[in-house]
CSV table of C-alpha atoms in Angstrom, one decimal:
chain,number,residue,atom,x,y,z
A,1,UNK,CA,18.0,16.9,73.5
A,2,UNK,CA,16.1,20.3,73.8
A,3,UNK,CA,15.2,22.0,70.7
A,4,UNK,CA,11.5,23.5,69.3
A,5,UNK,CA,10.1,25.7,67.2
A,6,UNK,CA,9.7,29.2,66.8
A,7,UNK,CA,6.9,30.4,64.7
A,8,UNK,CA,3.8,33.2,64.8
A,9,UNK,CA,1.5,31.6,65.5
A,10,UNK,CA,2.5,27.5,66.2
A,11,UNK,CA,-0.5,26.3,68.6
A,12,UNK,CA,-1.4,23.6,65.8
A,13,UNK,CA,2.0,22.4,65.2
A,14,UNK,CA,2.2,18.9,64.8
A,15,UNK,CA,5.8,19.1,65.0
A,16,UNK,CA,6.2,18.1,68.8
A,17,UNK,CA,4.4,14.5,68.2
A,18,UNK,CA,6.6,13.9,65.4
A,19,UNK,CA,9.9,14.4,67.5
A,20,UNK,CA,8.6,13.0,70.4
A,21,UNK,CA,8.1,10.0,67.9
A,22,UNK,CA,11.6,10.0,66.9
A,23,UNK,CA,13.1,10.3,70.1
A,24,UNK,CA,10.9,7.4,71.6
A,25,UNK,CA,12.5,5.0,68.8
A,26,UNK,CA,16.2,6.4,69.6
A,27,UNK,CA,16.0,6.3,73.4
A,28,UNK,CA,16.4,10.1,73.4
A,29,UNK,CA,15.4,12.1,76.7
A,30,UNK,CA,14.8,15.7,75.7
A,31,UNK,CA,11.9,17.9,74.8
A,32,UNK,CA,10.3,20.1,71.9
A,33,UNK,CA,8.6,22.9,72.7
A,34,UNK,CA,6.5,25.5,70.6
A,35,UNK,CA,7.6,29.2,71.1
A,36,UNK,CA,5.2,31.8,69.4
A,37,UNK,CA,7.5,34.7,68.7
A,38,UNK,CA,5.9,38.3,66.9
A,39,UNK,CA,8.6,39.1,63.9
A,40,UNK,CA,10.1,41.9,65.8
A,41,UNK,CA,11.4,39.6,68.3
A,42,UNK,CA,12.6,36.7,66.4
A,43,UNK,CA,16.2,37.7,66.7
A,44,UNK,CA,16.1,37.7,70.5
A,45,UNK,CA,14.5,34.5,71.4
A,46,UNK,CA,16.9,32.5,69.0
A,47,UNK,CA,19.6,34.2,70.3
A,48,UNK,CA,18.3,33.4,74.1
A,49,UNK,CA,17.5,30.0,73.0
A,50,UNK,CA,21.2,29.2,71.4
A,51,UNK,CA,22.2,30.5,75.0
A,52,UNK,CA,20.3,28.3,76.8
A,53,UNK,CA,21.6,24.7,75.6
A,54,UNK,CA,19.0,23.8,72.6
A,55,UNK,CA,20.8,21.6,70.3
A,56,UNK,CA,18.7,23.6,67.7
A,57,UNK,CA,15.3,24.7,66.6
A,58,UNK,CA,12.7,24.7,63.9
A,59,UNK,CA,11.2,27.8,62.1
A,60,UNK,CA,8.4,28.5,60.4
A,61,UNK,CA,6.2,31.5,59.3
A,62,UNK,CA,7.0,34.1,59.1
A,63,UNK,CA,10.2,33.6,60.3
A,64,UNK,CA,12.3,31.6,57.8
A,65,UNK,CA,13.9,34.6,55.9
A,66,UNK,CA,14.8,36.6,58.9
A,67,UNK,CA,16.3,33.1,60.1
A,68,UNK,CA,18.6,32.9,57.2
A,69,UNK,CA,19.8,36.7,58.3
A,70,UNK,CA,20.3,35.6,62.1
A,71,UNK,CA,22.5,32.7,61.6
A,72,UNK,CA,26.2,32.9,61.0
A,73,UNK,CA,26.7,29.9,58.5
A,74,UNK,CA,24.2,28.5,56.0
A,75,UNK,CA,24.1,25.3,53.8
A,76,UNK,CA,24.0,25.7,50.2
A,77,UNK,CA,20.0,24.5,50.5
A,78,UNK,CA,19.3,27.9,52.2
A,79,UNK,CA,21.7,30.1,50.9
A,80,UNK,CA,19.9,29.3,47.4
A,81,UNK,CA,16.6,29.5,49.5
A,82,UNK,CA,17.7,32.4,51.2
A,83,UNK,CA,15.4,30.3,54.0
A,84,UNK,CA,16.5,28.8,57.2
A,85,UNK,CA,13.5,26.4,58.6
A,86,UNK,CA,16.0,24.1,60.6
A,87,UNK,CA,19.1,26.2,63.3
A,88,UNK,CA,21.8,23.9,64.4
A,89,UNK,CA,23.6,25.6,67.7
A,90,UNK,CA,27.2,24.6,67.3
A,91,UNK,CA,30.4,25.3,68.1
A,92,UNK,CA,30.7,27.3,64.6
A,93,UNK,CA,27.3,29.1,66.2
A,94,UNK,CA,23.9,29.4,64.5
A,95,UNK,CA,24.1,26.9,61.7
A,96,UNK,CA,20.9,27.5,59.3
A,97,UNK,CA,19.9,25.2,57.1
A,98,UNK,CA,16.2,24.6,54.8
A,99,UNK,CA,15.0,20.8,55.2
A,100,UNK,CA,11.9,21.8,53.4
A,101,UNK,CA,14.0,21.3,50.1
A,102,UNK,CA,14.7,17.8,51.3
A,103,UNK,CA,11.2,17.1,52.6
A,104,UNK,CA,9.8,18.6,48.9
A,105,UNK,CA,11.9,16.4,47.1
A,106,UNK,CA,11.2,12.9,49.2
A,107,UNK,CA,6.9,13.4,48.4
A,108,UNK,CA,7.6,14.9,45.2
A,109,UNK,CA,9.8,12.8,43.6
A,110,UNK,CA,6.8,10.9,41.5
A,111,UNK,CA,4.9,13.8,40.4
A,112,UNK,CA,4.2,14.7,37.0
A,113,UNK,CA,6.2,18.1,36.2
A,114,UNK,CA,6.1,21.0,35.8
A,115,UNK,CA,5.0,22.8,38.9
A,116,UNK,CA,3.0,25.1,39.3
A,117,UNK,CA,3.8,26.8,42.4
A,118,UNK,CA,1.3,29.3,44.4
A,119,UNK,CA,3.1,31.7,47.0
A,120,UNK,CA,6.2,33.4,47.4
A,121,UNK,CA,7.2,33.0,50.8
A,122,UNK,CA,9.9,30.6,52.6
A,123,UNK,CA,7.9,27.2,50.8
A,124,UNK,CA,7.9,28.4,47.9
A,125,UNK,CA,11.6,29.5,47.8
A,126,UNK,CA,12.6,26.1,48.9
A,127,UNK,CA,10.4,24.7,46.2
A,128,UNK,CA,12.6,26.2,43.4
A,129,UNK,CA,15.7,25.1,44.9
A,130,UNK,CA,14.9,21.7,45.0
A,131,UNK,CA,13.8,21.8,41.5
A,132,UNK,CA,16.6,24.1,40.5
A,133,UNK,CA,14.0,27.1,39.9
A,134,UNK,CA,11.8,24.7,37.0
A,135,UNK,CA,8.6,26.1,38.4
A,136,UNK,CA,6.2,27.9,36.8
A,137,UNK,CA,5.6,30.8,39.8
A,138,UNK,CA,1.8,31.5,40.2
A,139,UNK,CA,0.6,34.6,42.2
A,140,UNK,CA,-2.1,34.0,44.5
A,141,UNK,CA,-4.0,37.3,43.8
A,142,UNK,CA,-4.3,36.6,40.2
A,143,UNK,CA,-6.5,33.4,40.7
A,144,UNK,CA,-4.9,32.1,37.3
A,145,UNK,CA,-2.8,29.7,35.7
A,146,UNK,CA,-0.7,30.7,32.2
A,147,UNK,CA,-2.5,30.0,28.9
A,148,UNK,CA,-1.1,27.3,27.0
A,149,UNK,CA,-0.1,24.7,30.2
A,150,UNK,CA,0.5,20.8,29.1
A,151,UNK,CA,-1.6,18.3,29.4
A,152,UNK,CA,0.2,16.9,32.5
A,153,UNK,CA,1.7,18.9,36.5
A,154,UNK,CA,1.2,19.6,39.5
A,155,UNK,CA,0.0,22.1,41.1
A,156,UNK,CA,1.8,22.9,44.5
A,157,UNK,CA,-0.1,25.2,47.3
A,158,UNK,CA,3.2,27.0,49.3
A,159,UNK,CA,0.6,29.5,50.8
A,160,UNK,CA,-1.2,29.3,54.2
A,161,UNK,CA,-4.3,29.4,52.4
A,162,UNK,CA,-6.2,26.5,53.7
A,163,UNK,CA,-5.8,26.6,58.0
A,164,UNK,CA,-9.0,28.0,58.1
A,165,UNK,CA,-12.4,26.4,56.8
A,166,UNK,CA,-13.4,29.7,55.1
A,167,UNK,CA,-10.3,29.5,53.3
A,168,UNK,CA,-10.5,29.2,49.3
A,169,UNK,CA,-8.4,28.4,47.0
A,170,UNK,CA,-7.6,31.0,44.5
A,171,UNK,CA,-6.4,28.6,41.7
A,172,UNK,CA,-8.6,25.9,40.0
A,173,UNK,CA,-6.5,22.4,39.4
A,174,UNK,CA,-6.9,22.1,35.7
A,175,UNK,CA,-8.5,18.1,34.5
A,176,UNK,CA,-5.9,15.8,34.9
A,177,UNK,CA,-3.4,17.8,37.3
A,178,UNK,CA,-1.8,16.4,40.6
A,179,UNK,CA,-2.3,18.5,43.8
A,180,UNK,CA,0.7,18.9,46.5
A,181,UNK,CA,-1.1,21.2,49.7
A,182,UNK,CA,1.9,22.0,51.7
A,183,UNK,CA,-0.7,22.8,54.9
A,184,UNK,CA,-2.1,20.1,56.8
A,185,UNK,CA,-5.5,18.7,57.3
A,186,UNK,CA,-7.0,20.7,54.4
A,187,UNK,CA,-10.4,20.1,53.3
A,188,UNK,CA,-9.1,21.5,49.7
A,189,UNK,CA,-7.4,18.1,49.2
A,190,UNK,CA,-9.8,15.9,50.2
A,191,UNK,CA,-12.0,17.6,47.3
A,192,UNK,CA,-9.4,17.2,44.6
A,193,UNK,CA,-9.1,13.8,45.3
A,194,UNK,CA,-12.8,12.9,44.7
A,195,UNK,CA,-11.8,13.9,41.5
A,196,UNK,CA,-9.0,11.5,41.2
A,197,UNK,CA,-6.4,13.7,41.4
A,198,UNK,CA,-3.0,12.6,42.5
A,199,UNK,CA,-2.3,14.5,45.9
A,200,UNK,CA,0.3,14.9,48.7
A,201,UNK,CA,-0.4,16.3,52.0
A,202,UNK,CA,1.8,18.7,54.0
A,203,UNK,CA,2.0,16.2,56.7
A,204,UNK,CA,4.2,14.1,54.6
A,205,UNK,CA,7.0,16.6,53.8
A,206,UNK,CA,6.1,17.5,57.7
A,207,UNK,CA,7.3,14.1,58.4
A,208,UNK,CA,10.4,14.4,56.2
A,209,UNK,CA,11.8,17.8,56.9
A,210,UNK,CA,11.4,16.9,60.4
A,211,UNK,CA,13.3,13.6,60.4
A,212,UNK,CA,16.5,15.7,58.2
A,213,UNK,CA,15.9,18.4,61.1
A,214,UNK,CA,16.3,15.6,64.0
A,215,UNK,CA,19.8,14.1,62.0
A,216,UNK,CA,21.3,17.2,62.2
A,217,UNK,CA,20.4,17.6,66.0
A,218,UNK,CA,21.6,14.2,66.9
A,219,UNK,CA,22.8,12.1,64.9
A,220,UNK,CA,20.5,9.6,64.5
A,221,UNK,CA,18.3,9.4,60.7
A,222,UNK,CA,14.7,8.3,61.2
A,223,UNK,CA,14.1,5.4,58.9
A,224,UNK,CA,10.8,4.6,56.4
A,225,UNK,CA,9.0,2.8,59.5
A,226,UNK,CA,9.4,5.5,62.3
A,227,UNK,CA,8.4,8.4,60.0
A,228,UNK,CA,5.4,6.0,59.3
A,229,UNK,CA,5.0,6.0,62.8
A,230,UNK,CA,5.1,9.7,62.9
A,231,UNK,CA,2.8,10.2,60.2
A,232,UNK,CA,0.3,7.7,61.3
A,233,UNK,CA,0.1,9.7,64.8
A,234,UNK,CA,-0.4,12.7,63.2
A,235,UNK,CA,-3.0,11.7,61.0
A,236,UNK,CA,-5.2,10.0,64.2
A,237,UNK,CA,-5.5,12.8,66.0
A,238,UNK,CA,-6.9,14.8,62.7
A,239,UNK,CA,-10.0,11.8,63.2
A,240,UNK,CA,-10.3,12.6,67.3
């Protein structure tokens, strides 16, 4: 299998360990490379890479809506999204598809709702589809929730807000909110949950848009103890 991912910039993508977890467990020779590609020449690296015998590819920011526009079929999961974070090279050509509503739905499934959803990008669209748009939509610049919220939700960070220590937050959690942080290895979480707030890392629906993405490469779907596995390696080398 050769297949990667093409993102600006994708140095500290954990996505590589997580295949090359998979692919151990399946007995799968192939490789997952990263590929840091500026906007304006997204179009001609996937096109190359179709070329040049991937099975398929990953994509992340800022490519997933210009994804959705290269590829020549789409699921009904990223036509909704109008957001293609997975490319299947086929015989019926670039086939685009958005595990991220998959991945969404397998760490969200026990949160309290609604959601209250910071960011607008590729996230954020695949958010709404996987709760059929029953998201309250917060804009990151405001730094504020609606008036009147329940007593109960979640809020769900779909911004990249949070790679960088400096980073803050531009929402407060209200008392008795969960917290879903879609990045990885953000300090943010770790200080919600010394408050006891529920909270899901972006690691998880890592984990689980990745193992969707490796079934529609080859086959094979990853089962709860190999994306343990995965997740488990990942997590390590945050404590190296």
């Amino acid at each position: 299998m050769k297949a990667g991912l093409i993102g600006y910039p994708v140095k500290h993508s954990l996505s590589p360990l997580i295949h090359q977890v998979f692919m151990s467990h399946f007995n799968i020779k192939g490789e997952y490379l990263l590929f840091s590609v500026a906007p304006e020449n997204f179009m001609e690296r996937a096109a190359f890479l179709g070329s040049d015998g991937y099975s398929g590819v990953n994509v992340t920011v800022p490519h997933k809506k210009a994804a959705a526009e290269f590829c020549d079929v789409l699921s009904d999961e990223a036509s909704s999204a109008c957001a293609v974070n997975t490319i299947l090279f086929s015989s019926r050509g670039a086939v685009g598809y958005n595990t991220d509503v998959q991945g969404f739905r397998a760490i969200a499934g026990s949160f309290p709702r609604p959601l209250a959803v910071v960011g607008n990008g590729g996230a954020a669209a695949a958010i709404r589809v996987a709760e059929k748009g029953n998201v309250i939509s917060v804009n990151s610049r405001s730094g504020s929730l609606p008036e009147n919220l329940p007593s109960t939700g979640t809020v769900v960070n779909a911004t990249p807000l949070g790679w960088r220590d400096d980073d803050s937050f531009p929402i407060q959690v209200p008392p008795e909110w969960a917290f879903i942080d879609l990045n990885y290895n953000s300090r943010w979480r770790w200080r919600n949950s010394l408050k006891n707030v529920k909270v899901a890392t972006g690691e998880e629906m890592l984990v689980e848009q990745a193992a969707c993405s490796f079934r529609i490469w080859t086959g094979h779907k990853p089962g709860i103890r190999v994306k343990a596995e995965a997740l488990k390696r990942i997590r390590s080398g945050f404590n190296e």
